[in-house]
Short mmCIF file of C-alpha atoms and ligand atoms in Angstrom, two decimals:
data_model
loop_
_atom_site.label_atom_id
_atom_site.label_comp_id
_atom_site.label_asym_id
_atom_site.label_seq_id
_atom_site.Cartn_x
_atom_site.Cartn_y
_atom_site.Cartn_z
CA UNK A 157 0.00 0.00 0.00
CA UNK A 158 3.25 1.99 0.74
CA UNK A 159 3.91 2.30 -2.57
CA UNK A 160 0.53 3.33 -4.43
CA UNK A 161 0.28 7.05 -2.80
CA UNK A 162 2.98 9.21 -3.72
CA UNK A 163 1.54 12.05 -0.62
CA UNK A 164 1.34 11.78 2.76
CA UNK A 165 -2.36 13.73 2.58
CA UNK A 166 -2.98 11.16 -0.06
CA UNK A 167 -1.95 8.03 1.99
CA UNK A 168 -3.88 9.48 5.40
CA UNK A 169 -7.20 9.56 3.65
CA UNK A 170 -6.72 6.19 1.22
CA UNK A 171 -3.80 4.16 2.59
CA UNK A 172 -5.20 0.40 4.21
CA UNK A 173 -8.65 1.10 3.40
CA UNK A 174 -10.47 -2.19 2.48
CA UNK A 175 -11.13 -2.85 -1.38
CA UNK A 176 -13.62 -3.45 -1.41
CA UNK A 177 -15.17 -1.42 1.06
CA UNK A 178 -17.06 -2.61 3.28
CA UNK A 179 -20.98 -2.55 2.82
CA UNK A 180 -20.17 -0.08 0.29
CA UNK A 181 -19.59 2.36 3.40
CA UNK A 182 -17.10 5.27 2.83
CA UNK A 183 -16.23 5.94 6.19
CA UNK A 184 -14.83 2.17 7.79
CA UNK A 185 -17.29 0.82 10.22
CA UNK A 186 -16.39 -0.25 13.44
CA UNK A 187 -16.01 -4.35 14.19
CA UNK A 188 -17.33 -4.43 17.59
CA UNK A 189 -16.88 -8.39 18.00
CA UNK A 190 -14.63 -9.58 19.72
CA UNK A 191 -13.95 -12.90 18.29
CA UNK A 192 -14.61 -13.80 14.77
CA UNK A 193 -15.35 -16.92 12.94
CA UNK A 194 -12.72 -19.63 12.88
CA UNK A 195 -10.76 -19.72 9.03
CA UNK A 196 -8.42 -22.26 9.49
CA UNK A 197 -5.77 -20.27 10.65
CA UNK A 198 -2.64 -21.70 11.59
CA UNK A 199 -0.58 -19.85 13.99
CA UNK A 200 -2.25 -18.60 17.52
CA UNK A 201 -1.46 -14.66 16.47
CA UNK A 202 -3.39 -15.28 13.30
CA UNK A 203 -6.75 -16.37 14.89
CA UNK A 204 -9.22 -13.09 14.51
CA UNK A 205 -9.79 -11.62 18.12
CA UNK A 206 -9.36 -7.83 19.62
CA UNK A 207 -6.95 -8.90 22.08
CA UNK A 208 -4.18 -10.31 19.28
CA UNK A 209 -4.86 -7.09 17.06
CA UNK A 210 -6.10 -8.06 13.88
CA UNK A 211 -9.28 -7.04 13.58
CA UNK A 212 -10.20 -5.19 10.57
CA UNK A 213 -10.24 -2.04 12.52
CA UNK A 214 -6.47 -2.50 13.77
CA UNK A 215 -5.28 -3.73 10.30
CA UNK A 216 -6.33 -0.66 8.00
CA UNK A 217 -4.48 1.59 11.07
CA UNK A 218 -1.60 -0.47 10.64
CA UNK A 219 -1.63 -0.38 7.18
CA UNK A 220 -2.33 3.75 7.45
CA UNK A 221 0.32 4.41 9.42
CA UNK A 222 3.39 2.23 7.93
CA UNK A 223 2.65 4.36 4.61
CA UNK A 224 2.47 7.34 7.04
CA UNK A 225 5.99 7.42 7.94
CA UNK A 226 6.84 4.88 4.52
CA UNK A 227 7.65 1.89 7.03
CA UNK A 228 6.96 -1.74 6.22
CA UNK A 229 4.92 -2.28 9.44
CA UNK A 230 3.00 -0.52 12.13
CA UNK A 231 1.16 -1.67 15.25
CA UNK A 232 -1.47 0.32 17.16
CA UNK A 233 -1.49 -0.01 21.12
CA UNK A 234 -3.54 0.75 23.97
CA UNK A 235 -1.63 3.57 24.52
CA UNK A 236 1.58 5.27 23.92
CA UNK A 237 3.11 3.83 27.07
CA UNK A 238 1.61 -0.02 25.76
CA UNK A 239 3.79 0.86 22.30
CA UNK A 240 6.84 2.13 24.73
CA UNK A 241 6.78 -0.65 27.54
CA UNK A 242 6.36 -3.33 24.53
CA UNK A 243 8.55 -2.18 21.88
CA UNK A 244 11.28 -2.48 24.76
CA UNK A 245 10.22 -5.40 26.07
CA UNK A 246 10.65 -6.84 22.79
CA UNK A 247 13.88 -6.26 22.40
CA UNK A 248 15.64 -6.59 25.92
CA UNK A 249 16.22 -8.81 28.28
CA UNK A 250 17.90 -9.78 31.41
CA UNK A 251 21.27 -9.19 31.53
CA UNK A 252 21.30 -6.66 28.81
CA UNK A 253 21.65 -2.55 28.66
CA UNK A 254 19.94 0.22 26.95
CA UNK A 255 21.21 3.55 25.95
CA UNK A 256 18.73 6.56 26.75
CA UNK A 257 18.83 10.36 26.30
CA UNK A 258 19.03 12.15 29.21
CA UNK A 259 15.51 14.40 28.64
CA UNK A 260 12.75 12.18 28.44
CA UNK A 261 8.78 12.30 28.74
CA UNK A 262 8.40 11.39 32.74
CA UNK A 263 6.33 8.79 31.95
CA UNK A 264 9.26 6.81 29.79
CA UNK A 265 11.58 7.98 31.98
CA UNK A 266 10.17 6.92 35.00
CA UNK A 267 9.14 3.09 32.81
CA UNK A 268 13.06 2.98 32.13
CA UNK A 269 14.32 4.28 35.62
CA UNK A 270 11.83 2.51 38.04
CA UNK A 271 10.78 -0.98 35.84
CA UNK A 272 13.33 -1.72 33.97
CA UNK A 273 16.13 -2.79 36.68
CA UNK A 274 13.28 -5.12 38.13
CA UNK A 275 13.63 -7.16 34.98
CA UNK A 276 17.58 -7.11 34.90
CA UNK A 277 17.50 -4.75 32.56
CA UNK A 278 20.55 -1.77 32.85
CA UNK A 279 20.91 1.33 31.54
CA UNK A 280 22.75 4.66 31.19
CA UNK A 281 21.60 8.30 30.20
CA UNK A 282 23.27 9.75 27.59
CA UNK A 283 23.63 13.41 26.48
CA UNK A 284 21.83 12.87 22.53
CA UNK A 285 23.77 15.76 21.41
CA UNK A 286 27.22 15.08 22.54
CA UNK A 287 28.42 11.85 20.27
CA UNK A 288 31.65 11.41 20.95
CA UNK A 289 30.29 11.13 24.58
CA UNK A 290 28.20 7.98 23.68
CA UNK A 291 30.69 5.27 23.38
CA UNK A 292 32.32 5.42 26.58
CA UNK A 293 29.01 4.29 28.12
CA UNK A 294 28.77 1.54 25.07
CA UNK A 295 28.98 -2.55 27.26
CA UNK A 296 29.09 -5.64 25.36
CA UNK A 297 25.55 -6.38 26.79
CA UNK A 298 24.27 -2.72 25.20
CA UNK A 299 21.13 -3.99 22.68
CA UNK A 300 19.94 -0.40 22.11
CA UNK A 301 19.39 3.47 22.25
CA UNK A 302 16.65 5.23 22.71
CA UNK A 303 15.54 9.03 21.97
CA UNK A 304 12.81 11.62 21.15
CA UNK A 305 12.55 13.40 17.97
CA UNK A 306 11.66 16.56 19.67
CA UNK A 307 11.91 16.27 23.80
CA UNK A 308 9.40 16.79 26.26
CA UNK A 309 9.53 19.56 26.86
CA UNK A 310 12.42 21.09 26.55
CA UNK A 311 12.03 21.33 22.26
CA UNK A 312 15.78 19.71 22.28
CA UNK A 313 16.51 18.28 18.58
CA UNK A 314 19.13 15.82 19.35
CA UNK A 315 21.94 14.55 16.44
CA UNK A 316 19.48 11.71 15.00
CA UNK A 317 21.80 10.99 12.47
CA UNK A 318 24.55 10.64 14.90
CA UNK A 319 22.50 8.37 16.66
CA UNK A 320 21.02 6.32 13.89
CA UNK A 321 25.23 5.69 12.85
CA UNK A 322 26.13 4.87 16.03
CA UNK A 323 23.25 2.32 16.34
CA UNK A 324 24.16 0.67 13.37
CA UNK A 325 27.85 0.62 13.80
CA UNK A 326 27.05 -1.33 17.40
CA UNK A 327 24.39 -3.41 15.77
CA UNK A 328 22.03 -1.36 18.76
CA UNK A 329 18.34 -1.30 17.83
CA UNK A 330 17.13 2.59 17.50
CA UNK A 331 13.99 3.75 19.07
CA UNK A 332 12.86 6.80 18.59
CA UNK A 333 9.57 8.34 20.29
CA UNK A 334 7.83 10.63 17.55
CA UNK A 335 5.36 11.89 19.32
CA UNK A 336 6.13 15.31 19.27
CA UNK A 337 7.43 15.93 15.37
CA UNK A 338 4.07 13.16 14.19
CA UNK A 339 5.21 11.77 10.51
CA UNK A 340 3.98 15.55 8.87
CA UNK A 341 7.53 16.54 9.95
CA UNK A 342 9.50 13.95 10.42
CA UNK A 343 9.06 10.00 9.45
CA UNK A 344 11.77 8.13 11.41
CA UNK A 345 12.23 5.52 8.69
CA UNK A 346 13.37 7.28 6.02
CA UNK A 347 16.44 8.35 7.99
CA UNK A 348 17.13 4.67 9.75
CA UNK A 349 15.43 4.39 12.86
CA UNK A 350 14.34 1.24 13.50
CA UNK A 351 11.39 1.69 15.94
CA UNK A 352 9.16 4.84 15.65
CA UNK A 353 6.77 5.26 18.86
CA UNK A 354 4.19 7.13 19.16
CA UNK A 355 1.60 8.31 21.56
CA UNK A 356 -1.46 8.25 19.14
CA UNK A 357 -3.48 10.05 22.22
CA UNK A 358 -1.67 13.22 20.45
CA UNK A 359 -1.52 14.75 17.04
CA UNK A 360 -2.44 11.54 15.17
CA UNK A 361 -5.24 10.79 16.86
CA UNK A 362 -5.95 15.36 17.77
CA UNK A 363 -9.18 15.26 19.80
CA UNK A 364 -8.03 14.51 22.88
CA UNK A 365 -10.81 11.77 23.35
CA UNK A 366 -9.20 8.77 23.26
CA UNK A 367 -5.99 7.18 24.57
CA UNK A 368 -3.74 5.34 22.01
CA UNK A 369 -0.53 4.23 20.89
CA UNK A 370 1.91 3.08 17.78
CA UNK A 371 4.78 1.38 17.16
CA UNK A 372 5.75 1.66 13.30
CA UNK A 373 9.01 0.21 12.19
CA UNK A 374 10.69 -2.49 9.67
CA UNK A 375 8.31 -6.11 9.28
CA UNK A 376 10.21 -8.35 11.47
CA UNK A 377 11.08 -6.35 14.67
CA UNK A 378 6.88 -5.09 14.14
CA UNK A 379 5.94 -8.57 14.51
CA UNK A 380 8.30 -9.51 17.54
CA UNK A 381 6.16 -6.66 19.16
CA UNK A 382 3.21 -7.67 18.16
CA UNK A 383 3.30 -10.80 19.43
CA UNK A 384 4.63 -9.29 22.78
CA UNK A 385 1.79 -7.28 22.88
CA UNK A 386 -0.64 -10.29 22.40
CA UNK A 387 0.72 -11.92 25.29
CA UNK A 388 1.11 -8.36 27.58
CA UNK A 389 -2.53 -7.45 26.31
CA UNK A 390 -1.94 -3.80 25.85
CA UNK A 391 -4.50 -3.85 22.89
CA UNK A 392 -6.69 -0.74 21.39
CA UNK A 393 -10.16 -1.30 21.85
CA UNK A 394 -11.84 -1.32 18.11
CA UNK A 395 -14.28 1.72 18.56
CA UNK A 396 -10.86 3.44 19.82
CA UNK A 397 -9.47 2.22 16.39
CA UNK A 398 -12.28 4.16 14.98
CA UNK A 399 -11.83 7.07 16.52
CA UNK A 400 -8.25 7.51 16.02
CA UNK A 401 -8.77 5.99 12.06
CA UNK A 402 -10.83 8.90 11.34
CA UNK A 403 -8.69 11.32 13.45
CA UNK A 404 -5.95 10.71 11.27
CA UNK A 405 -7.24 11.35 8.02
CA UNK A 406 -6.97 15.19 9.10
CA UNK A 407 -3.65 14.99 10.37
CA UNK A 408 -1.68 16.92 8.13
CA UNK A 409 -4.18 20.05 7.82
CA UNK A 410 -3.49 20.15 11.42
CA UNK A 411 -0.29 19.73 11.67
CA UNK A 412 1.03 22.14 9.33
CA UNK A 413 -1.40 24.69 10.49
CA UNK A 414 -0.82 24.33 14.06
CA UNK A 415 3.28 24.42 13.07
CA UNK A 416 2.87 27.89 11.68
CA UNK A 417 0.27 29.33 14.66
CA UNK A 418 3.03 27.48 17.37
CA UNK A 419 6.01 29.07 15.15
CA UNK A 420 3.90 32.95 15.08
CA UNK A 421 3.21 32.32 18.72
CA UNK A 422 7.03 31.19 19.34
CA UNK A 423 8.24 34.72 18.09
CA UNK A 424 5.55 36.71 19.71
CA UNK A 425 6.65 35.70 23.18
CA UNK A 426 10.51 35.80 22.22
CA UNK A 427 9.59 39.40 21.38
CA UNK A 428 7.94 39.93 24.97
CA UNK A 429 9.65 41.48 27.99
CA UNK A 430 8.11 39.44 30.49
CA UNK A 431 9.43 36.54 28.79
CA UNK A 432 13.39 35.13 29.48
CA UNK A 433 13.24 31.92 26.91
CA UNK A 434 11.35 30.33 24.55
CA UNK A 435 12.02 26.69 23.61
CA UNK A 436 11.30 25.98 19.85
CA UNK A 437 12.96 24.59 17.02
CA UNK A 438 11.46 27.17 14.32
CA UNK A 439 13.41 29.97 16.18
CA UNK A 440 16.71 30.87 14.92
CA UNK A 441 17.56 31.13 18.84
CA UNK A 442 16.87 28.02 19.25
CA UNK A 443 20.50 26.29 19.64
CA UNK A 444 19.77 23.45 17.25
CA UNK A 445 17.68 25.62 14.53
CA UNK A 446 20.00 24.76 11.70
CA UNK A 447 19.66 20.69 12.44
CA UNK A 448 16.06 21.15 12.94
CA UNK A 449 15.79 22.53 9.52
CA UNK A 450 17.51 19.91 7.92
CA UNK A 451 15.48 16.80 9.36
CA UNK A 452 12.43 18.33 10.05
CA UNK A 453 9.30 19.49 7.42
CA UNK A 454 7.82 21.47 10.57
CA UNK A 455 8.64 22.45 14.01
CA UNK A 456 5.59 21.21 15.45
CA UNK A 457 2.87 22.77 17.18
CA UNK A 458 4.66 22.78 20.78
CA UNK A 459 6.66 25.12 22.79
CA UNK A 460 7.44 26.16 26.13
CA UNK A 461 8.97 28.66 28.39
CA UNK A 462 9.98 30.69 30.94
CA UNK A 463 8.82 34.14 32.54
CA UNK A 464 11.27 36.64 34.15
CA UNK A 465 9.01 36.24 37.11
CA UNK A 466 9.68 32.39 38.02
CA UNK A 467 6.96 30.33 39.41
CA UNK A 468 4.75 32.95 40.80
CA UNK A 469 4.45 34.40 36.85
CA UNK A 470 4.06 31.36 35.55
CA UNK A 471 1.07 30.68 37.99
CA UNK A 472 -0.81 33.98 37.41
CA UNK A 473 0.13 33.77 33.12
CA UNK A 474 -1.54 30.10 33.59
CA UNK A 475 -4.97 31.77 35.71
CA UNK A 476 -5.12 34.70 33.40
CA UNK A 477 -5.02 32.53 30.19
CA UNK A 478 -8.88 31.82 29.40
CA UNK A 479 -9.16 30.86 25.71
CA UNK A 480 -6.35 27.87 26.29
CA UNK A 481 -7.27 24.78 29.36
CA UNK A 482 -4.84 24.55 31.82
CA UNK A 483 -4.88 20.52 31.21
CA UNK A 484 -2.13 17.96 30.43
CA UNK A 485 -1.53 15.92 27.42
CA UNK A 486 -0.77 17.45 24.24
CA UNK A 487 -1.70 17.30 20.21
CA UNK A 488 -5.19 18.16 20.49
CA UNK A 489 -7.47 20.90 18.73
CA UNK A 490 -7.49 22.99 21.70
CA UNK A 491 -4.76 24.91 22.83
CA UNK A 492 -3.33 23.54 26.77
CA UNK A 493 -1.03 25.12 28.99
CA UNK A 494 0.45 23.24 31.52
CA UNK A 495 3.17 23.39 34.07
CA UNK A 496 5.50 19.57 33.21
CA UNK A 497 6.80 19.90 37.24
CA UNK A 498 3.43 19.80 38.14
CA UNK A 499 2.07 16.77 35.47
CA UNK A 500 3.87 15.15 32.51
CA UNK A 501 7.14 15.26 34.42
CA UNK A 502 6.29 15.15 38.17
CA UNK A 503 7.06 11.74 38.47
CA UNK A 504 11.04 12.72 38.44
CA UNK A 505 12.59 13.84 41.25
CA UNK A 506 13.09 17.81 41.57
CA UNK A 507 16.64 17.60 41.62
CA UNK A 508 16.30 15.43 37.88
CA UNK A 509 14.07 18.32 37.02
CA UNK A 510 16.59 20.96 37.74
CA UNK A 511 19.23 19.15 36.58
CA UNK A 512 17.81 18.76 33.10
CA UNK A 513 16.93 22.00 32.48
CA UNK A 514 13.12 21.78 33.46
CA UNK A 515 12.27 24.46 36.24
CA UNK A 516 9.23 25.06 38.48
CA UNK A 517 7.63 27.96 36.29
CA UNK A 518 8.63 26.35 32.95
CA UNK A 519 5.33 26.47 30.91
CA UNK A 520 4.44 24.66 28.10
CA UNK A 521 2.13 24.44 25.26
CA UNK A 522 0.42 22.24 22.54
CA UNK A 523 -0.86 25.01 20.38
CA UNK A 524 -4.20 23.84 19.33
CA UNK A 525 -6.54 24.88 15.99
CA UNK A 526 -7.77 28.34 16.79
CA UNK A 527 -7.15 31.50 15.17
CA UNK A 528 -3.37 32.15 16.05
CA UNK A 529 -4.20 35.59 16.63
CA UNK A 530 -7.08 34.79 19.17
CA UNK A 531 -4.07 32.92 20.93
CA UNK A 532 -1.63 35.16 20.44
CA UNK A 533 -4.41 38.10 21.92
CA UNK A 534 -5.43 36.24 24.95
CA UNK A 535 -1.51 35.23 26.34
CA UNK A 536 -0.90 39.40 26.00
CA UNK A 537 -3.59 39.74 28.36
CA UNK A 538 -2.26 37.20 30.49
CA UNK A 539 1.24 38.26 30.24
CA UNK A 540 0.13 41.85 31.54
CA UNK A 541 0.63 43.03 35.22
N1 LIG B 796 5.50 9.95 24.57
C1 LIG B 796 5.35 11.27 24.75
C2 LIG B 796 6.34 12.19 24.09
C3 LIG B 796 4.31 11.77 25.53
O1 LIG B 796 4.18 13.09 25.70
C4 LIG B 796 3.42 10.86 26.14
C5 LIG B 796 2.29 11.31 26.99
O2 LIG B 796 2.18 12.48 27.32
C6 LIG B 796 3.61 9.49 25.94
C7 LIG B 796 4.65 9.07 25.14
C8 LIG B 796 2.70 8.46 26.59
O3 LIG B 796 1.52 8.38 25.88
P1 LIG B 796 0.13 7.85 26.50
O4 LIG B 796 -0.32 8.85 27.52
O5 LIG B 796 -0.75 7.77 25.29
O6 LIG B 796 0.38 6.53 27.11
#
């Protein structure tokens, strides 16, 4: 299917869809069954059922979203921690050691940190944008690195071509969590990561009504995690499927528009003298602008930053805001505001926090669909006083 639509706009509306379709409907209906008939199939991950996701719900996604980032094979997950815990799971083992940047989502960090040593699993943080630094942390028992296109949420654009070479030098498997970038601006494959992840809950899925997640990647490490998954049970629900099948078909419109309203915001507050930094790729301030251009079509629709006034500013810009929700998660139509101390990354402890760079009153946002103006209008008032 990868091959028959040259666009990814094409490929989001017409990619995996069943020919032909079903019922004659346009729009895919949901399979709520959750076994189907037996066919004579002949391995156990072949027999139709929700739980071993195959269902004609989860195979169009899969389908979808391998063209999506021109992959050979995607899997959709319960959520995006099911396609994070999994996908690693998959691949290590007692006794071995993963490689991870040092500026994680909380949630993987925490996964990595907290779980991961209870199965004999080691690993070590690595700076992603410091190479040379990399192999002195390299064992024999290392099996693979991990990283985030974009990082949560510090906007950090590590060297992902560093980190693809070094992975394939050391035979590591490469994970990357795409989350943040989506496959509008960057599809993980094309430049030699082996694993894409994603949190589907995001921009793929965009209306912040269902929880979801992907793993997208080359056919044979897609099936090792599928069949992990079978066996873990981390499965999307088919209605779920449905929801995040048709979220996806509008993907790119709101991608690209909410990279431009994130990249007009971006400069407005730069511009601001309340404001001391802003933390976004599109910015030629930004320390890694010039990589960012290079891999990436878009600079996403996130940001975040700091006022001159710490943590009390932060608290009254976040009270003042009214047009964006002072809610977690990220992606959506809506514009959010959140303080990561206080949610996504308040599983750490402080001292991690500070460490890496993520303060008290750092703010961030997941510019949404509005008019960027209307956005742009409403943080001024905030930002005043
Ligand atoms: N990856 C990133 C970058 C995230 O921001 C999140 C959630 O915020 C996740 C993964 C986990 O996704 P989920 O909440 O769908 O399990």
């Amino acid at each position: 299917m990868a091959e028959s639509f040259k666009n990814l706009e094409t490929k989001l509306i017409h990619a995996g869809e069943p020919e032909p379709r079903v019922g004659g409907a346009v729009s895919m209906p949901i399979f709520q069954s959750a076994n189907f008939e037996f066919a004579g199939e002949t391995s156990y991950h072949e027999i139709k059922y929700i739980r071993l996701n195959n269902t004609p719900n989860h195979a169009v996604l899969h389908k979808k979203l391998a063209a999506a980032e021109n992959a050979e094979a995607a899997l959709v997950t319960g959520s995006g921690m099911a396609a994070i815990t999994t996908s690693l799971l998959s691949v290590l083992s007692a006794g071995d050691h993963l490689l991870i940047q040092d500026t994680l989502y909380g949630g993987t960090h925490d996964f990595i940190t907290k779980d991961l040593p209870t199965f004999g699993i080691e690993y070590d943080f690595i700076d992603a944008d410091d190479p040379d630094s990399w192999k002195k942390k390299l064992r024999a028992s290392t099996k693979a690195i991990y990283v985030e296109t974009m990082t949560n949420p510090l906007m950090q654009v590590a060297d992902l071509r560093a980190v693809v070479d070094f992975a394939r030098i050391n035979l590591l498997v490469s994970f990357i969590d795409n989350t943040f970038a989506s496959p509008v601006n960057f599809r993980p494959a094309e430049w030699g990561f082996d694993i894409s992840l994603h949190s589907c809950t995001k921009y793929l899925n965009g209306h912040s009504d269902i929880v979801a997640g992907a793993a997208i990647g080359g056919a044979e490490l897609i099936e090792k995690v599928t069949h992990k998954l079978n066996r873990l049970g981390g499965t999307l629900d088919p209605h779920a499927c449905f929801l995040l099948h048709r979220g996806i078909k509008t993907l790119s419109l709101r991608v690209k528009y909410q990279n431009k309203s994130a990249f007009d915001i971006a400069r407005f507050m730069e511009k601001h003298p309340a404001v001391a930094t802003v933390n976004y790729p599109g910015l030629e301030s930004h320390p890694r602008h010039l990589r960012a251009r290079e891999l990436f079509d878009g600079f996403s629709g996130m940001l975040s930053f700091e006022l001159k006034g710490g943590l009390p500013a932060a608290g009254r810009f976040i009270e003042r805001a009214s047009l964006s929700i002072h809610a977690p998660s990220l992606g959506g139509v809506e514009t959010l505001v959140t303080r990561p101390a206080t949610t996504s990354h308040s599983g750490m402890l402080p001292e991690d926090r500070r460490r890496l760079g993520i303060t008290d009153g750092l703010i961030r946002v997941s510019v949404g669909i509005e008019a960027t103006e209307d956005i742009i209008g409403d943080f001024e008032q905030a930002l005043r006083g």
